[in-house]
Each structure stands twice: as structure tokens, then as C-alpha cells.
PDB file of C-alpha atoms in Angstrom:
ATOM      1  CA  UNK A  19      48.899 315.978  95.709  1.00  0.00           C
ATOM      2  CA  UNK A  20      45.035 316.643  94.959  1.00  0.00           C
ATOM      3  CA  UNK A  21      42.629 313.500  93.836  1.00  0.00           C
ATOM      4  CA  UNK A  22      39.213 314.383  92.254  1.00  0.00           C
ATOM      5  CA  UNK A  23      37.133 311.799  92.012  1.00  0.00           C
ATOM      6  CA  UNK A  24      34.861 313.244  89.008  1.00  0.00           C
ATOM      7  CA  UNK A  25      32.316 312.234  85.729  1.00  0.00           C
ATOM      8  CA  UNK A  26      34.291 314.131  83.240  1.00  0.00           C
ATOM      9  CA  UNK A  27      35.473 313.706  79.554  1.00  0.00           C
ATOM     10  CA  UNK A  28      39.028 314.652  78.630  1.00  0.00           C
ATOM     11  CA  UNK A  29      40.057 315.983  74.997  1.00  0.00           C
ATOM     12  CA  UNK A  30      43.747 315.962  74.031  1.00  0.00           C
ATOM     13  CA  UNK A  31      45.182 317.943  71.359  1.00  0.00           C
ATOM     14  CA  UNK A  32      48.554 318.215  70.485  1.00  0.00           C
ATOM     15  CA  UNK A  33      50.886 315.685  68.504  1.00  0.00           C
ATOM     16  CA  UNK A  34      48.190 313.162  68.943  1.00  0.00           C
ATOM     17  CA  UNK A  35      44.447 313.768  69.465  1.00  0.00           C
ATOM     18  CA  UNK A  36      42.469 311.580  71.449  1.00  0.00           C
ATOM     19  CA  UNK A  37      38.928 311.642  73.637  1.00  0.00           C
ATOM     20  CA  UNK A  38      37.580 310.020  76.700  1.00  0.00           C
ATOM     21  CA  UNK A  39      33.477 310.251  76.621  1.00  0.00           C
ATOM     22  CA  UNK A  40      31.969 311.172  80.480  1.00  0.00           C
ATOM     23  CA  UNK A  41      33.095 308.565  82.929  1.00  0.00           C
ATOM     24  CA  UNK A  42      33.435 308.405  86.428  1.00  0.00           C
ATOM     25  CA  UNK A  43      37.740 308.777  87.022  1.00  0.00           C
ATOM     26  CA  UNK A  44      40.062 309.485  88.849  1.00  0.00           C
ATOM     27  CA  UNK A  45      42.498 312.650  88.198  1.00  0.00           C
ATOM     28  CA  UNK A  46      45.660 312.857  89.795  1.00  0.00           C
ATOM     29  CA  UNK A  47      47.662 316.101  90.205  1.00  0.00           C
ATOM     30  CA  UNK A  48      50.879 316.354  91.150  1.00  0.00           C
ATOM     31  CA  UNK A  49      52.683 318.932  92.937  1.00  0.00           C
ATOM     32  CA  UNK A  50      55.400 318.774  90.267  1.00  0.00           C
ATOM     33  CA  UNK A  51      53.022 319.473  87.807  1.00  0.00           C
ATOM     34  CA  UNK A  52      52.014 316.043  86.091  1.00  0.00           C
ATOM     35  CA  UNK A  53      48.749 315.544  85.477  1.00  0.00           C
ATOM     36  CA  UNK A  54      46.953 312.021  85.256  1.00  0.00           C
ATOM     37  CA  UNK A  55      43.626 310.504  84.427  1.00  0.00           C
ATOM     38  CA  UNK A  56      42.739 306.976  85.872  1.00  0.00           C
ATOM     39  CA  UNK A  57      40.128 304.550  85.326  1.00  0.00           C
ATOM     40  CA  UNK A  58      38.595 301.770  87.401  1.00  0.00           C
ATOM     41  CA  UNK A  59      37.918 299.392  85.248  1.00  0.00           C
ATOM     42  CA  UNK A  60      41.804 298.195  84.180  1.00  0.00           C
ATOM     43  CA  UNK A  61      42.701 296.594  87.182  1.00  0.00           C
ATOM     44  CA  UNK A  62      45.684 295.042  85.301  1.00  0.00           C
ATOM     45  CA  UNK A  63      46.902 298.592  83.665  1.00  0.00           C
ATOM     46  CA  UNK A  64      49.808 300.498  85.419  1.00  0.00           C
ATOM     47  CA  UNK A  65      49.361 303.248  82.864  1.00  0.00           C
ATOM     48  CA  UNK A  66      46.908 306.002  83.169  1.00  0.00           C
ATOM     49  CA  UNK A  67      44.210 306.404  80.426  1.00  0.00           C
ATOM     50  CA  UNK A  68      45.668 309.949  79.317  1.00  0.00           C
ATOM     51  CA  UNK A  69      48.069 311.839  81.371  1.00  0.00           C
ATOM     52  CA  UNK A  70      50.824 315.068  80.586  1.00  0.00           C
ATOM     53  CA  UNK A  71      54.117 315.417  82.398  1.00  0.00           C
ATOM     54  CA  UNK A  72      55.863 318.310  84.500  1.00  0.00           C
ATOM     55  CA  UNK A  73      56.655 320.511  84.162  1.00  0.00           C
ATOM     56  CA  UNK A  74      52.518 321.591  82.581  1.00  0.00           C
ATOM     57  CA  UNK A  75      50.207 324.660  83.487  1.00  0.00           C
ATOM     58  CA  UNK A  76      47.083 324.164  84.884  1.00  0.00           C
ATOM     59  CA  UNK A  77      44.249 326.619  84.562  1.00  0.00           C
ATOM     60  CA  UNK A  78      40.510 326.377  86.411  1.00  0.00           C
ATOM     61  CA  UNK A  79      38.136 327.895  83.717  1.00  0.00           C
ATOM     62  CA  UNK A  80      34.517 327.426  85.943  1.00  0.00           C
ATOM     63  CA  UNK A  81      34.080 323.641  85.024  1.00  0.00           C
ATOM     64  CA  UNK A  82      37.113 323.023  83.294  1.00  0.00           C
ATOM     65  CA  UNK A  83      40.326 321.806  83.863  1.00  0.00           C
ATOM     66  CA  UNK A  84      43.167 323.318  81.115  1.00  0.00           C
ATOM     67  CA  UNK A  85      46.469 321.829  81.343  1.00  0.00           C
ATOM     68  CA  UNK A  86      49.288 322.782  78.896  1.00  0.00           C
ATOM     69  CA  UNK A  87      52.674 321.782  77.982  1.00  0.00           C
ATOM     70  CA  UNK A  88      55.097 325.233  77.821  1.00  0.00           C
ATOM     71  CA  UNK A  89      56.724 325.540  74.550  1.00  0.00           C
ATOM     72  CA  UNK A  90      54.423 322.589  73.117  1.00  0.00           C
ATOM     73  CA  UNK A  91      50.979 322.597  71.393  1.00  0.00           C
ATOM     74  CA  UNK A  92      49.915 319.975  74.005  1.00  0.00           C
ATOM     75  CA  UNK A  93      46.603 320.367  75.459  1.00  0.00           C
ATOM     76  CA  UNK A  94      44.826 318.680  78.175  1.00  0.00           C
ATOM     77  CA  UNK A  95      41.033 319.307  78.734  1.00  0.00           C
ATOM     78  CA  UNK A  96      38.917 317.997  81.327  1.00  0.00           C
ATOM     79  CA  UNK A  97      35.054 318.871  81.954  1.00  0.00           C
ATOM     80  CA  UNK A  98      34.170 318.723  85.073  1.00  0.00           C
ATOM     81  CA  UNK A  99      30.325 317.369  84.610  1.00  0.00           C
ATOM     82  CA  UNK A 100      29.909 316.175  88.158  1.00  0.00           C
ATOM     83  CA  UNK A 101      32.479 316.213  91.357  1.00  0.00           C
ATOM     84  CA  UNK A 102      32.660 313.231  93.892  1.00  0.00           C
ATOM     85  CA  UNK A 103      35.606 314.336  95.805  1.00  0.00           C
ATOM     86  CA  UNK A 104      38.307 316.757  95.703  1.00  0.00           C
ATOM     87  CA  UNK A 105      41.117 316.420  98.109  1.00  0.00           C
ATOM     88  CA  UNK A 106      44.463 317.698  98.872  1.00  0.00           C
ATOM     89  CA  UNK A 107      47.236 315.518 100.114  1.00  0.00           C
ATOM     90  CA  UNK A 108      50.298 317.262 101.858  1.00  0.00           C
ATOM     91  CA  UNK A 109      52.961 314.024 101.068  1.00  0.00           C
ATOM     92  CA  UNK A 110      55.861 315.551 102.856  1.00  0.00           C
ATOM     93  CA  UNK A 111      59.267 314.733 101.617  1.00  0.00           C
ATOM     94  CA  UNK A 112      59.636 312.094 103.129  1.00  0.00           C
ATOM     95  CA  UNK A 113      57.412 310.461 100.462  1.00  0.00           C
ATOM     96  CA  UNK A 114      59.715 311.245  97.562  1.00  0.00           C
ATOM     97  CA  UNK A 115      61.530 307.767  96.133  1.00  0.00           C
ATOM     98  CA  UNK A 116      64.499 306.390  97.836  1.00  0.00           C
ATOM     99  CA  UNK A 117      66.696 304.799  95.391  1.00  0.00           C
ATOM    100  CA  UNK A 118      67.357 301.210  96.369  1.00  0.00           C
ATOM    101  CA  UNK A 119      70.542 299.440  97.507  1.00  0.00           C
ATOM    102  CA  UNK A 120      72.230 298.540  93.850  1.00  0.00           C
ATOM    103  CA  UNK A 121      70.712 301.578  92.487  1.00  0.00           C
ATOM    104  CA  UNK A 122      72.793 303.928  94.933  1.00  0.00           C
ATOM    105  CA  UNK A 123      75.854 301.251  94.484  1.00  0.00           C
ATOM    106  CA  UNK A 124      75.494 301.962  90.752  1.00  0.00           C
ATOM    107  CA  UNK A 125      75.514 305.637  91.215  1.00  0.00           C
ATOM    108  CA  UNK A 126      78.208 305.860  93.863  1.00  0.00           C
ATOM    109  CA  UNK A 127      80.974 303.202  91.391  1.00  0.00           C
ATOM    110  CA  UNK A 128      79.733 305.309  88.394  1.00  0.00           C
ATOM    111  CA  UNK A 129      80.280 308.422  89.537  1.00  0.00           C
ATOM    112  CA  UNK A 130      83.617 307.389  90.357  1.00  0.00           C
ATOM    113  CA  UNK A 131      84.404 306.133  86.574  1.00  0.00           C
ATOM    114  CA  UNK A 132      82.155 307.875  84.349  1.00  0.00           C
ATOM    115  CA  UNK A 133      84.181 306.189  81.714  1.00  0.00           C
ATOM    116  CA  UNK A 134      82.162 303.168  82.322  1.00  0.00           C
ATOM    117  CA  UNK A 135      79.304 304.538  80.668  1.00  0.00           C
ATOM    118  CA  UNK A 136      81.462 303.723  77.603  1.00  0.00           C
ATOM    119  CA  UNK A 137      82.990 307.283  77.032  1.00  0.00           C
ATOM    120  CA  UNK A 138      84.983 309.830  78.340  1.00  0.00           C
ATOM    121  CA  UNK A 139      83.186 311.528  80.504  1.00  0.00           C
ATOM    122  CA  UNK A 140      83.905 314.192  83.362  1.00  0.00           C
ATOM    123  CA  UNK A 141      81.499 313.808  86.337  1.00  0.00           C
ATOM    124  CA  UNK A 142      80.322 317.485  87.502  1.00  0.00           C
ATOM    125  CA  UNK A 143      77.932 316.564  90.190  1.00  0.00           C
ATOM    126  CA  UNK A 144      75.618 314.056  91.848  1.00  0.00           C
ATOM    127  CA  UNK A 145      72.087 314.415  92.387  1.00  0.00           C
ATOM    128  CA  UNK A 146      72.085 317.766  89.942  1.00  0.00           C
ATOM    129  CA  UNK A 147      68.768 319.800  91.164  1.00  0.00           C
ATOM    130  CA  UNK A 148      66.309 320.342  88.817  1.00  0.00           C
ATOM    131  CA  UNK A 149      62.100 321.668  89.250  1.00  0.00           C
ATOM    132  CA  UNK A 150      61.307 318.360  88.270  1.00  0.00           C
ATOM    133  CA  UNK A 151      63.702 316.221  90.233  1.00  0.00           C
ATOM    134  CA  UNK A 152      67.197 315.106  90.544  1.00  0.00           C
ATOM    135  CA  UNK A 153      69.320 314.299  87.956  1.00  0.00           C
ATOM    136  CA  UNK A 154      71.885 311.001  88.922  1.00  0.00           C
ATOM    137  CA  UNK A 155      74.805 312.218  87.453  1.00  0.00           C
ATOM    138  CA  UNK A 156      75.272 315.621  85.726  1.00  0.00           C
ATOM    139  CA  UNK A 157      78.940 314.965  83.610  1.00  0.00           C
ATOM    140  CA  UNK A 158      80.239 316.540  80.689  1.00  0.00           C
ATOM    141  CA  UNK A 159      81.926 314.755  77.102  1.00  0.00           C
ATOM    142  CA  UNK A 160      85.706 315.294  75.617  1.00  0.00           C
ATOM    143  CA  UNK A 161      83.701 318.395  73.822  1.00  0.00           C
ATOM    144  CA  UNK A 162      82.464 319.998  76.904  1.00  0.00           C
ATOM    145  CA  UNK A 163      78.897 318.889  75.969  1.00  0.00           C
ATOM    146  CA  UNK A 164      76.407 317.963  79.053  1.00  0.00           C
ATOM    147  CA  UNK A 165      74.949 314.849  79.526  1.00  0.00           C
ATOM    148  CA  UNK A 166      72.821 313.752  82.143  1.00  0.00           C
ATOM    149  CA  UNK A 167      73.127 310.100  83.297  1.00  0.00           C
ATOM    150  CA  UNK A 168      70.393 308.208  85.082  1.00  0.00           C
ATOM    151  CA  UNK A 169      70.778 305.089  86.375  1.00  0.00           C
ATOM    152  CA  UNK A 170      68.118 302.200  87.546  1.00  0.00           C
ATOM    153  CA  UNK A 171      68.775 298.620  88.534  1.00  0.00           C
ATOM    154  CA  UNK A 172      65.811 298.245  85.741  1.00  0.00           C
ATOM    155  CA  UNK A 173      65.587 300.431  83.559  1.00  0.00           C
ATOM    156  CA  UNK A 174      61.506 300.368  81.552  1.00  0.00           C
ATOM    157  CA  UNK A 175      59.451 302.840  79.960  1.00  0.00           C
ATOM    158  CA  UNK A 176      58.824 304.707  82.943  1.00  0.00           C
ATOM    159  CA  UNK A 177      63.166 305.477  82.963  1.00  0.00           C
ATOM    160  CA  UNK A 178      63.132 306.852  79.932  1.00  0.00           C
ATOM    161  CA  UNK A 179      59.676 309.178  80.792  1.00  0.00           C
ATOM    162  CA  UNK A 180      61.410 310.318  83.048  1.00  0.00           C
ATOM    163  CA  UNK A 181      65.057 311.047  81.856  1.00  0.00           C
ATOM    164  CA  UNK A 182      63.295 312.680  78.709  1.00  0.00           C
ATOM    165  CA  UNK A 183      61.675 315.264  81.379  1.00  0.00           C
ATOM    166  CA  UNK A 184      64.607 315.948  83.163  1.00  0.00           C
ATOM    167  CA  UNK A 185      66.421 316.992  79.528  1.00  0.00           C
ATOM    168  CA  UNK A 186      63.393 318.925  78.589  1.00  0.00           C
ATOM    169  CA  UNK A 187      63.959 320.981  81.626  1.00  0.00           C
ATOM    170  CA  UNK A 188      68.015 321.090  81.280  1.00  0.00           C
ATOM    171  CA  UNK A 189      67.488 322.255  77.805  1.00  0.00           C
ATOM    172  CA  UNK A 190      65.854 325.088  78.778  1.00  0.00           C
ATOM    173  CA  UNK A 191      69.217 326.896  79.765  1.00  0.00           C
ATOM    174  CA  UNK A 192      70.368 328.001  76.386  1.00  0.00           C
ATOM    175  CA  UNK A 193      73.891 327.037  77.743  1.00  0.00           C
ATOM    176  CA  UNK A 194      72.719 323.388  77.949  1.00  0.00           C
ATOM    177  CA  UNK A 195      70.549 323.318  74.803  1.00  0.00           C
ATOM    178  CA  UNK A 196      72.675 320.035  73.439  1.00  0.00           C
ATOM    179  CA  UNK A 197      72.200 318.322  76.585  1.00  0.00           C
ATOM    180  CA  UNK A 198      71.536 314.588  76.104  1.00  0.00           C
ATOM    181  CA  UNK A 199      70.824 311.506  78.248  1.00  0.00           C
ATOM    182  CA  UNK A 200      71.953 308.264  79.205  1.00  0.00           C
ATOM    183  CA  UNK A 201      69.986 305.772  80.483  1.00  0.00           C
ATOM    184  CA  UNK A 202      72.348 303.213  82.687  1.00  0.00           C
ATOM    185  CA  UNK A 203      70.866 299.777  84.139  1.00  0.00           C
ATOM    186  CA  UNK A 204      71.857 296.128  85.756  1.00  0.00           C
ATOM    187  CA  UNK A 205      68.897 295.750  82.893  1.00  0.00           C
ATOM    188  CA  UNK A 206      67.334 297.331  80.194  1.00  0.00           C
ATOM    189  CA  UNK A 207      63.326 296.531  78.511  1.00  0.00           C
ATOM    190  CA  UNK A 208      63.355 295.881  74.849  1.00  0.00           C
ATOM    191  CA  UNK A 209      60.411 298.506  75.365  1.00  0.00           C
ATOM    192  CA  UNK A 210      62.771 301.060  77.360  1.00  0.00           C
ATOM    193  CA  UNK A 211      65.492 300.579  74.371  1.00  0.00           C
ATOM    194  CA  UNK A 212      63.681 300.977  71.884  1.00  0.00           C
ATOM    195  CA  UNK A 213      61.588 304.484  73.258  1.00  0.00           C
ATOM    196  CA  UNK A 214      65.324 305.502  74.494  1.00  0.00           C
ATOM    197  CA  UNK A 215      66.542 305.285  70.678  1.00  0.00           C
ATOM    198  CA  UNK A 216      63.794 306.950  68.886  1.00  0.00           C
ATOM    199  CA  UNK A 217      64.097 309.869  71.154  1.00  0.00           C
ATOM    200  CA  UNK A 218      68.330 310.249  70.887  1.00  0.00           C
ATOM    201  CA  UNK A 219      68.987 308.534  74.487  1.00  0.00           C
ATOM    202  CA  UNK A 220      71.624 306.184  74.568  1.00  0.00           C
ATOM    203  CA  UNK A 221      71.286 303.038  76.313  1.00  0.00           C
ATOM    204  CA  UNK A 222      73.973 301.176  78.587  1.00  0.00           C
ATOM    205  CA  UNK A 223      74.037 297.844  80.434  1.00  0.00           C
ATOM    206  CA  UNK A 224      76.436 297.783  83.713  1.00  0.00           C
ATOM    207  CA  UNK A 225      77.473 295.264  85.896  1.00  0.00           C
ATOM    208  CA  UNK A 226      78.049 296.321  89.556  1.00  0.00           C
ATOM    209  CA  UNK A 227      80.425 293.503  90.168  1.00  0.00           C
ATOM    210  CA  UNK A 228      82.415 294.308  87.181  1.00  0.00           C
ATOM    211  CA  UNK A 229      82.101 298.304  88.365  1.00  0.00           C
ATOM    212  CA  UNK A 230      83.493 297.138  91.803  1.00  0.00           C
ATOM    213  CA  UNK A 231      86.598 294.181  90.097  1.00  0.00           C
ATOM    214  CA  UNK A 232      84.656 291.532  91.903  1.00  0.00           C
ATOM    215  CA  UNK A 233      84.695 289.647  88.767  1.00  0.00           C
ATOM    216  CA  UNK A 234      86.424 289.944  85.461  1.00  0.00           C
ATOM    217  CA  UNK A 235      84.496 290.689  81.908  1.00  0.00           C
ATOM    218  CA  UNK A 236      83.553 287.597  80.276  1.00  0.00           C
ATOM    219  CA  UNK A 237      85.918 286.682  77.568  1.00  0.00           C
ATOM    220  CA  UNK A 238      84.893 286.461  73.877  1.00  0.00           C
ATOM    221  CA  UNK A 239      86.310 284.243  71.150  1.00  0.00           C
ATOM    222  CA  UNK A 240      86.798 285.026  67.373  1.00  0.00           C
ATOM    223  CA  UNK A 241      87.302 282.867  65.143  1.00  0.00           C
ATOM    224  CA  UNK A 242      88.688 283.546  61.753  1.00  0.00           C
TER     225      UNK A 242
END
């Protein structure tokens, strides 16, 4: 991972444009590719000010940082006025995020009965490899169609960030070009539901007991 520590300004262009006058920030790049701009002055904020996802290109031009989206108009700019620090990290692998306890229950009882997920589905592997990181379940609908699962005890924005890059990268393969996601959780944000919709993800709620016949489904009434 390299940190500069720099007074820039940062244009975006793309489907939005936006601009961020010379400041003293933070930029954050990733060895996966995503790029992201901090502040210091939103100690509350978990977001970055402006930031692109992998997989992105990123070009030195003298003072200038380029970073572009492949197969996107998005475009990342960021002038270098003045540089603090510039440092490179080696993070080894054993910095990458271990899934938690219910997270890797979830996993382990779903990909036993993809069905769960509210469909009939064929489970093809675990942990499919991608550039950008492992998808939880890789299955396949009653029409042969792929579908990439990924599950989180919680699922928020940040879930659906980063099951949309995963099926940017699937996509890729002409053979997967209909890929689409599911986003599995013991809980799902209003926020994560909503972003999940408006981009074609579909959202389910699971319960591990119910997954492992600790407990039966609650039962509903009608009334006529």
C-alpha cells in the first residue's frame, strides 16, 4: 500500500463531476488498485472525500496523478502541488480480512443449501478467485446463469461496493456477461437495500439458527 501525504486538488470526471481545491490529504493506494483521497478534518466520516475502485489504472504524468476506470469514462486527477510523504507499505497477506465466526458459519450452511438464498441454485465453488478478491459463493440458477453470492453478518454500503466490483470483474468473461449478485446477511441497512436494488442486486435476510434447524421459522397467521 503507498500513503502520500500531499497539498493537492483532485478533479473527477466521469458520471459525476466534482473538485477538491488544494488541501493538505491524504491519498491512499491500494495494491488492488483502489484509489482514495482522505481528509483530516472529518473525524466522524468513514468515507473518503473522493475515491475510485479496483480494478483502475494509474498513470504518473510529472506532477500528476491519472487514475482511470477501464471500460468507463471515469477519471481521477490529482495535482501534486507539494509532497509531505510518500511511503510504501508491504501488508503481507496476512493483513487481508478474516471473515468472522457467523460470517464463515453463514458461508459454510449456505453453501450446503444454496436453496436458502430463496432459489434454486447449484453451488460451483467457494471462495471463487478473482483480481479483486474472493467471491463467497460462485453458484449457478435452473437456467445455467451465474450468480455470485456474498454473504456478511451485516451487510451496509460498503457490501454492496464491494459485490458490485467483484461482478464488474466476473462480467468481463463474455461467458459470464449475465452474472448477477446476491447480497446475503443476519442483517441488511435500509442504505445497503436500497443501493443493492438500484443496481439489480438482490437482497436476502438469513438466519443461521434456522440454516442449522436449531429453531423453527416463525409462524404467520392470515386471517380472512
Amino acid at each position: 500500500m503507498r500513503l502520500i501525504v500531499a497539498r493537492c486538488e483532485v478533479t473527477y470526471t466521469g458520471r459525476l463531476n466534482a473538485y477538491l481545491p488544494e488541501a493538505t490529504r491524504l491519498l491512499m493506494l491500494k495494491a488492488d488498485g483502489t484509489v482514495m483521497v482522505w481528509s483530516d478534518g472529518d473525524g466522524y466520516k468513514v468515507k473518503p472525500l473522493n475515491w475510485m475502485t479496483a480494478p483502475t489504472v494509474v498513470e504518473e504524468l510529472g506532477d500528476t496523478l491519472v487514475v482511470r476506470k477501464p471500460k468507463t469514462e471515469d477519471v481521477l486527477e490529482i495535482r501534486l502541488a507539494e509532497v509531505l510523504s510518500d511511503v510504501l507499505h508491504d501488508m503481507g497477506e496476512s493483513a487481508a480480512r478474516q471473515k468472522d465466526g457467523v460470517e464463515r458459519d453463514l458461508q459454510a450452511e449456505l453453501a450446503a443449501a444454496p436453496a436458502a438464498l430463496g432459489e434454486e441454485l447449484t453451488l460451483v465453488k467457494r471462495e471463487w478467485p478473482t483480481e479483486v478478491g474472493p467471491v463467497d459463493l460462485m453458484c449457478r440458477d435452473e437456467s445455467g446463469e451465474w450468480v455470485a453470492v456474498e454473504i456478511k453478518r451485516i451487510a451496509t454500503i460498503e457490501a454492496v461496493e464491494q459485490l458490485t466490483r467483484y461482478l464488474e470483474f466476473i462480467r468481463e468473461d463474455p461467458a459470464k456477461s449475465a452474472c448477477r449478485g446476491i447480497l446475503a446477511a443476519q442483517r441488511l441497512k435500509p442504505q445497503a437495500i436500497a443501493l443493492a436494488e438500484s443496481r439489480g442486486i438482490r437482497c436476502v435476510e438469513v438466519d443461521l439458527a434456522l440454516l442449522r434447524g436449531e429453531r423453527e421459522p416463525d409462524l404467520t397467521l392470515f386471517t380472512a
